[in-house]
XYZ file of C-alpha atoms in Angstrom:
717
model
C -7.200 10.702 -17.427
C -8.424 14.210 -16.899
C -6.450 17.137 -15.484
C -7.064 18.092 -12.087
C -6.579 21.828 -10.959
C -5.461 22.753 -7.599
C -7.219 25.200 -5.379
C -5.883 27.250 -2.374
C -8.334 27.498 0.431
C -7.706 30.222 2.785
C -9.646 29.674 6.165
C -11.393 33.417 7.580
C -11.713 34.402 11.033
C -15.437 34.451 12.340
C -16.361 37.545 13.686
C -18.421 37.662 17.049
C -21.635 39.994 17.426
C -21.987 41.758 20.777
C -23.571 45.211 22.177
C -24.314 46.865 25.430
C -28.083 46.980 25.994
C -28.886 50.826 26.802
C -30.239 52.206 30.690
C -33.341 54.411 29.404
C -36.316 55.597 30.811
C -39.193 56.549 28.951
C -38.614 60.779 29.505
C -35.268 60.153 28.039
C -34.133 61.844 24.579
C -32.563 58.643 22.990
C -31.299 55.272 24.115
C -27.929 54.768 23.550
C -26.738 51.483 21.715
C -22.454 50.426 21.952
C -21.129 47.726 19.646
C -18.587 45.525 21.755
C -18.077 43.203 18.439
C -14.758 41.435 17.981
C -12.461 39.347 15.661
C -9.310 37.656 16.462
C -7.181 39.425 13.403
C -7.983 42.364 14.469
C -10.136 43.333 11.926
C -13.228 44.664 13.567
C -12.244 48.029 12.460
C -14.054 47.356 8.963
C -17.007 45.798 10.291
C -20.553 46.619 8.997
C -23.499 46.853 10.853
C -27.019 45.706 10.761
C -29.310 46.977 13.877
C -33.049 46.063 14.510
C -34.390 48.085 17.732
C -37.365 45.689 17.904
C -39.329 49.076 18.231
C -43.001 48.480 16.841
C -43.726 52.023 17.969
C -40.650 53.067 15.204
C -41.297 55.787 11.973
C -39.915 57.207 9.504
C -38.084 59.897 11.563
C -37.276 57.231 14.650
C -36.304 54.481 12.112
C -36.126 50.907 13.677
C -33.034 50.128 11.906
C -29.646 51.610 11.819
C -26.067 50.855 9.810
C -24.130 52.616 12.195
C -21.865 51.162 14.987
C -23.349 52.631 17.914
C -26.556 54.204 17.036
C -29.333 56.126 18.817
C -32.456 55.336 19.310
C -36.393 56.581 21.229
C -38.637 54.739 22.177
C -41.845 56.329 23.228
C -43.826 53.468 25.084
C -42.591 51.580 28.381
C -42.088 47.911 28.439
C -39.414 45.090 27.469
C -37.853 45.050 23.915
C -35.560 42.760 22.002
C -32.599 44.564 19.821
C -30.711 42.668 17.461
C -27.623 43.035 16.084
C -25.873 41.218 12.789
C -21.455 42.180 11.947
C -20.336 41.449 8.519
C -16.717 40.804 8.469
C -14.440 42.604 5.549
C -14.196 38.782 4.311
C -17.937 38.860 4.537
C -18.302 36.240 7.441
C -21.275 37.227 9.408
C -22.504 36.834 13.324
C -25.751 38.535 15.016
C -26.815 38.698 18.428
C -30.103 39.391 19.928
C -31.010 41.351 23.369
C -33.895 42.123 25.801
C -33.873 45.408 27.501
C -36.764 47.433 29.497
C -37.497 51.167 28.703
C -37.812 51.729 32.374
C -40.989 54.236 33.635
C -40.134 58.059 34.080
C -40.335 58.472 37.791
C -38.208 56.105 40.230
C -39.237 56.466 44.284
C -35.656 56.928 45.843
C -35.709 55.255 49.775
C -33.126 53.939 52.006
C -33.142 52.223 55.604
C -30.490 52.744 58.280
C -29.499 49.796 59.551
C -29.020 49.584 63.617
C -29.675 53.466 64.020
C -29.940 53.201 67.198
C -26.367 52.129 68.058
C -24.310 53.856 65.791
C -20.378 53.794 66.804
C -17.763 56.649 65.032
C -15.652 53.290 65.102
C -17.926 51.372 63.130
C -19.482 51.351 59.529
C -22.893 53.193 59.410
C -24.782 51.034 57.070
C -27.874 51.866 54.724
C -30.288 49.260 52.558
C -31.034 50.280 49.167
C -35.224 50.365 49.444
C -35.286 52.871 45.784
C -37.945 51.417 42.906
C -39.422 52.179 39.598
C -42.600 50.342 37.897
C -42.142 49.288 35.699
C -37.899 48.580 35.015
C -35.239 48.935 37.364
C -33.310 50.785 39.403
C -30.468 51.735 37.196
C -27.733 53.558 39.321
C -27.609 54.967 42.852
C -25.696 58.036 44.053
C -24.747 58.379 48.002
C -23.952 61.292 49.509
C -23.100 60.437 53.156
C -22.690 63.920 54.432
C -24.186 65.958 52.277
C -24.885 69.298 54.438
C -20.516 69.393 55.063
C -19.543 67.397 52.079
C -22.027 67.866 49.114
C -19.662 66.898 46.025
C -17.967 63.011 47.606
C -20.206 60.315 46.893
C -20.503 56.723 46.210
C -22.346 55.818 42.745
C -23.171 52.182 42.078
C -24.257 51.623 38.471
C -24.971 47.962 39.563
C -27.702 48.654 42.416
C -30.701 46.508 43.203
C -33.370 46.347 45.712
C -31.758 45.744 49.545
C -28.424 46.113 48.239
C -26.150 47.249 51.449
C -23.714 49.990 52.048
C -20.863 50.808 53.964
C -19.674 53.982 55.323
C -16.674 55.025 58.357
C -17.273 58.075 59.814
C -14.188 60.020 61.041
C -13.227 58.581 64.266
C -14.063 60.873 67.433
C -14.316 61.101 71.505
C -15.661 64.177 71.640
C -18.500 65.111 71.655
C -20.500 62.342 73.080
C -22.266 62.450 69.585
C -22.526 63.748 65.869
C -25.515 64.206 63.422
C -24.997 63.077 59.905
C -27.358 64.140 56.664
C -27.483 61.053 54.292
C -29.024 62.047 51.256
C -29.772 59.156 48.381
C -30.736 59.658 44.539
C -32.246 56.817 42.703
C -31.988 56.610 38.706
C -33.809 55.066 36.295
C -32.445 56.410 32.917
C -30.469 59.263 31.810
C -32.935 61.861 33.203
C -35.341 59.734 35.506
C -34.721 60.442 39.053
C -35.815 61.007 42.712
C -34.022 61.602 45.738
C -34.333 60.944 49.572
C -32.796 62.466 52.653
C -32.155 61.189 56.680
C -30.015 62.320 59.416
C -27.907 59.803 61.745
C -26.767 60.426 64.746
C -23.362 58.629 65.545
C -21.946 57.936 68.680
C -18.131 58.901 70.347
C -16.307 55.438 70.409
C -13.773 54.695 73.154
C -10.185 55.100 72.342
C -8.168 52.101 74.515
C -4.025 51.352 74.679
C -2.556 48.647 76.138
C 1.361 49.144 76.032
C 3.542 46.303 76.515
C 3.864 43.799 78.978
C 7.090 42.363 80.712
C 7.294 38.200 80.208
C 7.103 36.529 83.257
C 8.136 33.097 84.089
C 6.387 29.950 83.628
C 6.760 29.402 87.426
C 5.809 32.479 88.293
C 2.464 33.292 90.553
C -0.375 34.619 88.595
C -0.249 38.482 87.928
C -2.530 41.652 87.661
C -2.875 43.486 83.823
C -1.904 46.897 84.617
C -0.851 47.953 81.162
C -4.535 48.995 79.573
C -6.557 51.762 79.971
C -9.123 54.246 78.059
C -8.066 57.490 76.818
C -10.724 59.360 75.442
C -12.434 60.290 78.548
C -16.181 58.831 78.299
C -18.208 57.629 80.624
C -17.733 53.794 80.858
C -20.737 51.051 81.016
C -17.953 48.562 81.686
C -14.814 46.932 80.637
C -13.247 43.210 81.250
C -10.154 41.175 79.500
C -10.407 38.310 77.188
C -8.512 36.727 74.418
C -6.876 33.731 76.637
C -8.060 31.115 78.921
C -4.897 32.633 80.830
C -6.213 35.456 81.999
C -10.022 36.128 83.408
C -12.196 39.669 83.054
C -10.102 41.730 85.565
C -7.362 40.879 84.312
C -5.440 38.223 86.331
C -3.020 36.603 84.327
C -1.600 33.217 85.288
C 1.394 31.633 83.390
C 0.847 27.817 84.364
C -2.388 28.511 82.558
C -0.986 30.178 79.260
C 2.233 27.675 78.837
C 5.195 28.638 77.662
C 4.954 30.826 74.660
C 3.369 34.329 73.480
C -0.518 34.935 74.435
C -2.390 38.123 72.764
C -4.779 39.239 75.542
C -7.427 41.756 75.026
C -8.918 44.717 76.928
C -12.358 45.491 76.168
C -14.045 49.082 77.338
C -17.663 49.474 76.607
C -19.403 53.260 77.057
C -22.246 54.217 78.474
C -23.574 54.526 74.552
C -22.401 51.215 73.978
C -19.850 51.479 71.886
C -16.896 49.541 72.576
C -13.028 49.960 71.480
C -10.423 46.628 72.532
C -6.711 46.720 72.218
C -4.761 43.503 72.195
C -1.311 43.164 73.786
C 0.827 40.127 74.023
C 2.373 38.591 76.926
C 5.412 36.105 76.405
C 5.379 33.031 79.378
C 9.501 32.592 79.657
C 10.038 29.193 79.214
C 11.670 27.002 83.012
C 14.935 26.247 81.815
C 15.710 22.641 80.876
C 18.628 20.986 82.791
C 19.794 18.304 81.383
C 22.882 16.364 82.233
C 25.264 15.071 79.372
C 28.079 12.181 80.300
C 31.255 11.260 78.875
C 31.397 7.840 77.845
C 31.781 5.268 79.216
C 30.486 4.912 82.757
C 33.318 3.102 84.479
C 33.934 2.274 88.149
C 37.317 4.018 89.713
C 37.687 6.106 86.577
C 36.636 10.064 86.708
C 33.446 10.577 84.750
C 33.154 14.057 83.213
C 29.634 15.600 83.481
C 28.746 18.387 81.040
C 25.740 20.739 80.905
C 23.361 20.524 78.203
C 20.932 22.573 79.587
C 18.581 24.777 77.351
C 17.801 28.856 79.079
C 15.279 29.195 76.739
C 14.906 32.833 77.482
C 17.544 34.529 79.043
C 20.712 33.134 80.554
C 21.405 30.367 83.128
C 23.481 31.316 86.250
C 23.487 28.635 88.558
C 23.960 25.452 88.946
C 23.275 23.232 91.549
C 24.675 19.239 90.712
C 23.862 16.120 93.238
C 25.902 13.252 92.246
C 23.569 10.537 94.072
C 26.375 9.205 96.496
C 26.439 12.020 99.027
C 28.442 14.475 96.846
C 26.943 18.052 95.660
C 28.286 20.648 94.733
C 26.979 24.499 93.148
C 28.574 25.893 89.943
C 28.330 29.715 88.778
C 29.556 28.303 85.198
C 28.584 25.511 82.708
C 32.118 24.406 83.100
C 32.320 20.904 82.987
C 32.539 18.634 86.149
C 33.745 15.793 87.213
C 33.090 13.005 89.790
C 34.458 9.135 89.949
C 32.430 6.238 91.801
C 34.361 4.238 94.049
C 32.144 0.714 93.213
C 30.189 -0.115 89.849
C 26.488 0.088 90.473
C 23.576 2.647 89.503
C 23.402 6.070 90.899
C 20.505 8.847 90.321
C 22.777 12.290 89.444
C 20.681 15.297 89.359
C 20.751 18.982 88.223
C 18.807 22.309 88.630
C 19.508 25.384 87.114
C 18.301 29.210 87.589
C 18.515 31.674 85.119
C 19.161 35.242 85.396
C 15.698 36.362 85.064
C 14.667 34.215 88.060
C 13.170 31.393 86.239
C 14.245 27.676 87.752
C 14.519 24.382 86.112
C 12.401 21.356 87.245
C 14.977 18.852 89.302
C 16.447 16.669 86.180
C 17.536 13.342 87.046
C 19.840 11.076 85.719
C 19.865 7.262 86.436
C 23.626 6.224 85.856
C 24.196 2.661 85.726
C 28.565 2.716 86.556
C 29.938 -0.576 84.864
C 32.787 -2.707 86.195
C 36.257 -2.613 84.991
C 37.603 -5.801 83.024
C 40.252 -7.587 84.904
C 42.721 -8.224 82.245
C 44.941 -11.245 82.245
C 46.510 -12.958 79.351
C 49.313 -16.038 78.805
C 52.629 -15.790 76.408
C 53.662 -18.437 74.516
C 57.398 -19.825 73.551
C 58.229 -18.849 69.766
C 60.147 -20.217 67.421
C 62.112 -18.351 64.922
C 62.485 -17.282 62.207
C 58.734 -18.462 61.664
C 58.289 -16.428 65.043
C 54.484 -16.779 65.375
C 52.784 -17.012 68.943
C 49.206 -17.450 70.291
C 48.440 -14.691 73.051
C 45.668 -16.195 75.107
C 43.277 -13.935 77.008
C 42.410 -14.942 80.317
C 40.807 -11.477 80.969
C 37.181 -11.595 83.042
C 34.854 -9.034 84.465
C 32.221 -9.271 87.873
C 29.318 -8.967 85.900
C 29.871 -11.723 83.463
C 30.113 -9.988 80.168
C 33.084 -11.471 78.998
C 32.399 -12.115 75.821
C 30.998 -8.813 74.717
C 35.020 -7.726 75.553
C 37.127 -6.048 72.283
C 40.644 -6.286 72.451
C 43.744 -4.377 71.439
C 46.953 -5.893 71.705
C 50.223 -4.192 71.501
C 53.300 -6.258 71.206
C 56.169 -3.324 71.220
C 58.080 -5.240 67.889
C 59.522 -2.737 65.721
C 59.894 -5.274 62.735
C 56.033 -5.956 63.404
C 54.361 -2.944 64.907
C 50.973 -4.352 63.983
C 48.406 -4.441 66.484
C 45.723 -7.329 67.114
C 41.781 -6.655 67.666
C 41.543 -10.304 68.229
C 40.811 -12.676 71.288
C 43.566 -14.945 71.166
C 45.817 -12.933 69.195
C 48.675 -14.169 66.480
C 51.960 -12.375 65.961
C 55.073 -13.048 64.411
C 58.061 -11.730 66.195
C 61.687 -11.927 64.008
C 64.063 -11.578 66.664
C 64.650 -12.731 70.221
C 63.582 -10.612 72.878
C 62.718 -9.157 75.399
C 59.331 -7.366 74.685
C 56.767 -4.921 76.396
C 53.718 -7.068 75.325
C 50.176 -4.926 76.735
C 46.784 -5.908 76.216
C 43.806 -3.331 76.507
C 40.441 -4.955 77.131
C 37.601 -2.992 76.740
C 34.075 -4.633 78.367
C 30.709 -4.150 76.327
C 30.184 -0.714 78.332
C 32.852 0.649 77.215
C 35.138 0.212 80.336
C 39.100 -0.358 79.765
C 41.813 -1.545 81.215
C 45.269 -2.933 80.471
C 48.568 -5.500 81.650
C 51.800 -5.342 80.557
C 54.158 -8.537 80.842
C 57.341 -9.010 80.016
C 57.975 -11.595 76.819
C 61.279 -12.979 77.042
C 60.311 -16.671 75.482
C 61.643 -15.907 72.050
C 63.749 -18.734 71.124
C 66.752 -18.705 67.944
C 66.207 -21.099 65.090
C 67.999 -24.142 65.635
C 70.911 -25.197 63.412
C 70.553 -28.065 61.475
C 73.750 -29.842 59.968
C 74.771 -33.430 58.834
C 78.104 -34.627 57.337
C 77.841 -38.218 54.756
C 80.559 -40.587 53.525
C 81.180 -41.149 50.484
C 79.361 -38.774 49.044
C 79.121 -41.002 45.813
C 78.582 -44.815 45.587
C 77.390 -47.551 43.120
C 74.025 -48.967 43.804
C 73.872 -51.440 46.810
C 76.763 -49.486 48.433
C 75.811 -47.645 52.123
C 75.891 -43.837 52.635
C 76.902 -43.068 56.509
C 75.071 -40.015 58.074
C 76.537 -37.828 61.031
C 74.321 -35.446 62.509
C 76.151 -32.176 63.407
C 73.308 -30.143 64.191
C 73.324 -27.629 66.595
C 70.235 -27.123 69.250
C 71.006 -23.317 69.715
C 69.563 -23.291 73.896
C 67.405 -26.304 73.274
C 68.911 -29.832 73.412
C 67.765 -31.514 70.114
C 65.107 -34.212 70.471
C 64.177 -35.256 66.759
C 65.774 -35.791 63.624
C 63.664 -35.507 60.255
C 65.839 -37.128 57.556
C 64.206 -37.022 54.266
C 66.442 -39.169 51.498
C 64.299 -38.185 48.601
C 63.367 -41.247 47.679
C 59.921 -41.433 49.559
C 61.476 -42.564 52.815
C 61.815 -40.769 56.160
C 63.638 -41.205 59.351
C 62.703 -39.024 62.626
C 64.154 -41.143 65.356
C 68.093 -41.998 64.184
C 71.072 -39.610 64.864
C 73.445 -41.171 62.686
C 71.501 -43.492 59.868
C 73.516 -45.617 57.084
C 70.995 -45.751 54.225
C 71.357 -47.843 51.495
C 69.548 -47.194 48.013
C 67.581 -49.294 45.667
C 67.679 -47.125 42.697
C 70.684 -45.397 41.099
C 70.358 -41.573 40.756
C 70.932 -37.883 42.397
C 69.720 -37.661 45.837
C 69.488 -34.385 47.872
C 68.964 -35.363 51.264
C 67.639 -32.971 54.177
C 67.502 -32.872 57.451
C 65.312 -30.927 60.056
C 65.276 -31.179 63.431
C 63.542 -30.137 66.751
C 64.306 -28.814 70.254
C 62.926 -29.526 73.365
C 61.865 -25.714 73.084
C 59.484 -26.956 70.363
C 61.342 -25.295 67.811
C 62.567 -26.302 64.501
C 65.570 -25.461 62.594
C 66.364 -24.775 58.872
C 66.697 -27.239 56.441
C 70.599 -29.011 56.239
C 71.237 -30.626 52.240
C 73.608 -32.865 51.050
C 73.682 -33.816 47.025
C 73.995 -37.661 47.241
C 74.980 -40.016 44.001
C 74.042 -43.489 43.534
C 75.623 -44.811 40.249
C 74.162 -47.121 38.020
C 76.430 -50.556 37.107
C 77.131 -50.036 33.478
C 75.197 -52.583 31.109
C 76.957 -54.754 29.045
C 76.588 -57.647 26.735
C 79.447 -59.138 25.034
C 76.992 -60.646 22.518
C 76.823 -64.388 21.342
C 79.906 -66.289 20.042
C 81.765 -65.055 17.079
C 82.924 -66.757 14.400
C 86.000 -65.932 11.727
C 87.804 -67.291 9.399
C 91.371 -67.937 9.693
C 92.605 -65.817 6.813
C 90.260 -62.752 7.957
C 89.495 -60.439 10.428
C 86.603 -59.139 13.030
C 85.114 -56.491 15.067
C 84.056 -57.392 18.182
C 80.587 -55.044 19.166
C 79.239 -55.504 22.700
C 75.874 -53.655 23.611
C 76.829 -51.025 26.510
C 74.763 -48.587 28.094
C 75.788 -45.980 31.046
C 77.847 -42.822 31.011
C 81.792 -41.951 31.703
C 82.178 -44.994 30.512
C 86.147 -46.987 30.510
C 86.775 -50.956 28.637
C 89.215 -53.508 28.816
C 89.260 -56.795 27.156
C 91.282 -59.770 28.734
C 93.333 -61.173 27.610
C 94.552 -58.644 25.131
C 95.845 -61.311 22.504
C 95.073 -61.260 18.636
C 93.599 -57.519 20.034
C 94.361 -54.480 18.309
C 92.869 -52.113 21.333
C 91.924 -53.459 24.484
C 90.959 -50.580 25.818
C 88.043 -49.503 23.381
C 84.599 -50.593 23.359
C 84.862 -52.708 19.746
C 88.485 -53.752 19.179
C 89.287 -55.793 16.169
C 90.120 -59.677 16.379
C 92.994 -60.714 14.046
C 92.170 -64.965 14.124
C 95.268 -66.496 16.107
C 93.037 -69.005 17.508
C 90.416 -69.373 19.691
C 89.839 -67.402 22.487
C 87.267 -66.659 25.278
C 87.504 -62.806 26.102
C 86.490 -60.657 29.365
C 85.444 -57.222 28.780
C 84.665 -54.864 31.979
C 83.073 -51.852 31.464
C 83.741 -49.212 34.130
C 80.950 -46.427 34.487
C 80.683 -42.835 36.622
C 81.855 -43.663 40.467
C 84.196 -46.169 38.979
C 81.302 -48.850 39.386
C 82.438 -51.712 36.748
C 80.346 -55.035 34.658
C 81.712 -57.554 33.156
C 80.812 -60.072 30.386
C 82.304 -62.715 28.022
C 82.270 -63.410 24.132
C 83.877 -66.674 22.260
C 85.516 -65.859 19.378
C 85.607 -69.243 16.800
C 88.319 -69.127 14.454
C 87.247 -70.437 11.206
C 89.864 -72.613 9.025
C 89.835 -73.868 5.785
C 87.755 -76.799 5.572
C 89.765 -79.977 3.941
C 87.657 -82.140 0.988
C 88.702 -85.502 0.641
C 88.367 -86.631 -2.504
C 87.755 -90.373 -1.897
C 86.139 -92.755 1.094
C 85.508 -96.167 1.371
C 82.038 -96.839 3.151
C 82.889 -100.839 3.048
C 82.172 -100.970 6.974
C 86.000 -101.714 8.170
C 86.284 -98.752 10.303
C 89.105 -96.996 7.547
C 87.708 -94.233 5.994
C 84.057 -95.039 5.872
C 82.585 -91.365 5.731
C 83.658 -88.799 4.162
C 84.880 -86.415 6.742
C 85.598 -82.908 5.633
C 87.844 -81.431 8.567
C 87.018 -77.869 9.958
C 83.381 -78.107 8.028
C 81.561 -78.329 11.230
C 82.659 -75.228 12.518
C 81.036 -73.486 9.776
C 77.587 -72.965 11.580
C 74.963 -72.873 8.543
C 76.535 -74.424 5.904
C 74.857 -76.431 3.572
C 76.733 -79.489 1.287
C 74.812 -81.366 -1.634
C 75.820 -84.146 -3.694
C 74.848 -85.406 -7.334
C 75.336 -88.413 -9.236
C 76.876 -88.117 -12.604
C 73.294 -87.493 -13.983
C 73.041 -84.715 -11.780
C 70.331 -86.450 -9.104
C 71.168 -85.134 -5.906
C 71.427 -87.816 -3.711
C 72.620 -86.099 -0.480
C 71.937 -82.498 1.164
C 72.250 -81.121 4.746
C 72.519 -77.850 6.362
C 75.629 -78.096 8.865
C 77.724 -80.921 8.918
C 77.675 -81.969 12.110
C 77.239 -86.000 10.795
C 79.665 -86.995 7.714
C 78.008 -88.435 4.693
C 78.253 -92.272 4.344
C 77.590 -92.818 0.837
C 74.001 -93.844 1.376
C 71.055 -92.596 -0.553
C 68.061 -93.121 1.708
C 69.373 -96.113 3.607
C 71.121 -97.871 0.267
C 75.096 -98.033 -0.441
C 75.003 -95.788 -3.491
C 77.366 -97.756 -6.237
C 81.355 -96.803 -6.466
C 81.640 -93.909 -8.705
C 82.408 -90.154 -8.995
C 80.408 -88.030 -7.395
C 80.125 -84.408 -7.578
C 79.370 -81.690 -4.193
C 78.496 -78.260 -4.196
C 79.982 -76.753 -0.391
C 78.126 -73.575 0.623
C 80.723 -72.599 3.605
C 78.653 -69.221 4.040
C 80.398 -67.321 7.080
C 82.588 -65.420 4.482
C 83.760 -68.080 2.239
C 83.062 -68.604 -1.186
C 81.003 -72.036 -2.110
C 83.747 -74.830 -2.689
C 82.943 -77.297 -5.374
C 84.422 -80.159 -6.734
C 84.267 -84.324 -6.732
C 84.134 -87.187 -4.635
C 84.867 -90.712 -5.500
C 83.606 -93.970 -3.732
C 85.387 -96.795 -3.031
C 83.872 -100.158 -1.778
């Protein structure tokens, strides 16, 4: 891998070569070459130069090259040449240029032509055309002296002449004398020293001087007017004069404002002298517009109402001083001010109102006509509702009409004169809520589609107070299945009660009965409500009463109870309900007959009744039998011989032990008898065969709290 060396490159500006080619004739001492080269970095002062003059006749004393900035060179022969310049900047950058030029002949011929020489006027330019030439080559400069005899110093110089080039000069304007002569001299150059001179005399005629003073304005509706404000002031003899500039004026100066139209026209007065010179002056004339009458109206346009007619006329110029009104119904007036006027029409219909105005300049407007459609007024009517408090809402029904059948376009404004609810309504049939009895002044304003409005006010005295519902109920609490008696105590407040709406809070209602009786199917708390209606259609407030239907308590004394004669037991009924009290009957052998679970101490078998009383005094009863289990009496011998005496092993009181078991074994331990419950005593057999006489052993499980009993029993025959 080789090392690289960074190189810095600096870009330099490019010079641009240029020079001004010389203007030279053969007799000139030398030709001047002028450098005009440049460079953008402004280092042109450091240029170096190399010129080549393109002269094949050059010699040592008059070399063909030069290194000067602006060199000189002498040419010795006519003809075209090409000079060449090369420049080099301080940084060595170069550029070059070659330009062609001509070394002119030594003897130019100066000449010019005066244009329109027979009709020169002092207020117009004198024009000459250059006719100077040189062969070979070009005229390089022209000098013109326009008044050489009187002003030989002032001249016009042209460094870029060409054949037939036109030059203009304006001499001072004059009216006297009638003519003046001027000598024009032209000097033509073909180089620095080669020149020729030509001179001619011209005659300039005096020009007229016109004036056109200010003309007063004229109304558009005025008659044609002769213009007298134009004249010629120089005293020159006249060939003719005329007016022009507008179609509204003829050549003799008669101006017609209707042709001109409103606005400003410029008229021109032209004067032509006997020598044919002319002058003109312009002046403007304003055609004042006729005032424009215009009627403004206050809307709406309604029969029987005053209508305000306002003037919206425009003077357009000056000021309006007279207003002529005609209302189209036989009434007209003349006013001297623009103040509004009022006029009313007694009937609806179409009328044509007219207005014509006049200004203080005498200009009169055309008659302005405006067709007025005077509209019908609405005929306001409405009906008022019966309103019941506290709802207070009522619908006010519009009954208004209009003769032209446009009632569908009505708009409404209801005012109910209600301090508690001042809001108005814009509905056709308005709803308003009153919170107190009246009377009230109810006003309806009806506006037609054309904007015509009328109103009607009526006294509202049909706001009725709310009936008051009330009732009594007996009793306030019952047991399930017992009736309630309801007694209406409502007040219709100015209206007869026509409907009683009872709601018993159990899904059932009654709207017909004033004093109903109610039996509930389910226990519970109930809120009974009553709403009444009177013959005004008013609905009362809601009267309520809280009722209680108590359920009967539930009691289950349970199955029969067995108790050992030497023991005790607690009676355990199943009970549910609230606010319960208890009573056991009879109270024999019980420790506390007023509690739910008293303790029974055996005395004898007993049937007990428990009465449970719950909320509202509602009571339910049930019974339980208590069996006293005495100690079994077990005989140790019996004789199953069929003599009817002691034929079975009869164990007294054992039958009262439900679920007891008895097992008997022989002396070998074989079980010969077993039973659950001892409702059928053992007869001394096994599988239907008599067992032999002997001693047998028993195991008795009384259960029910007693311990097992064992012993022997002997069978005798």
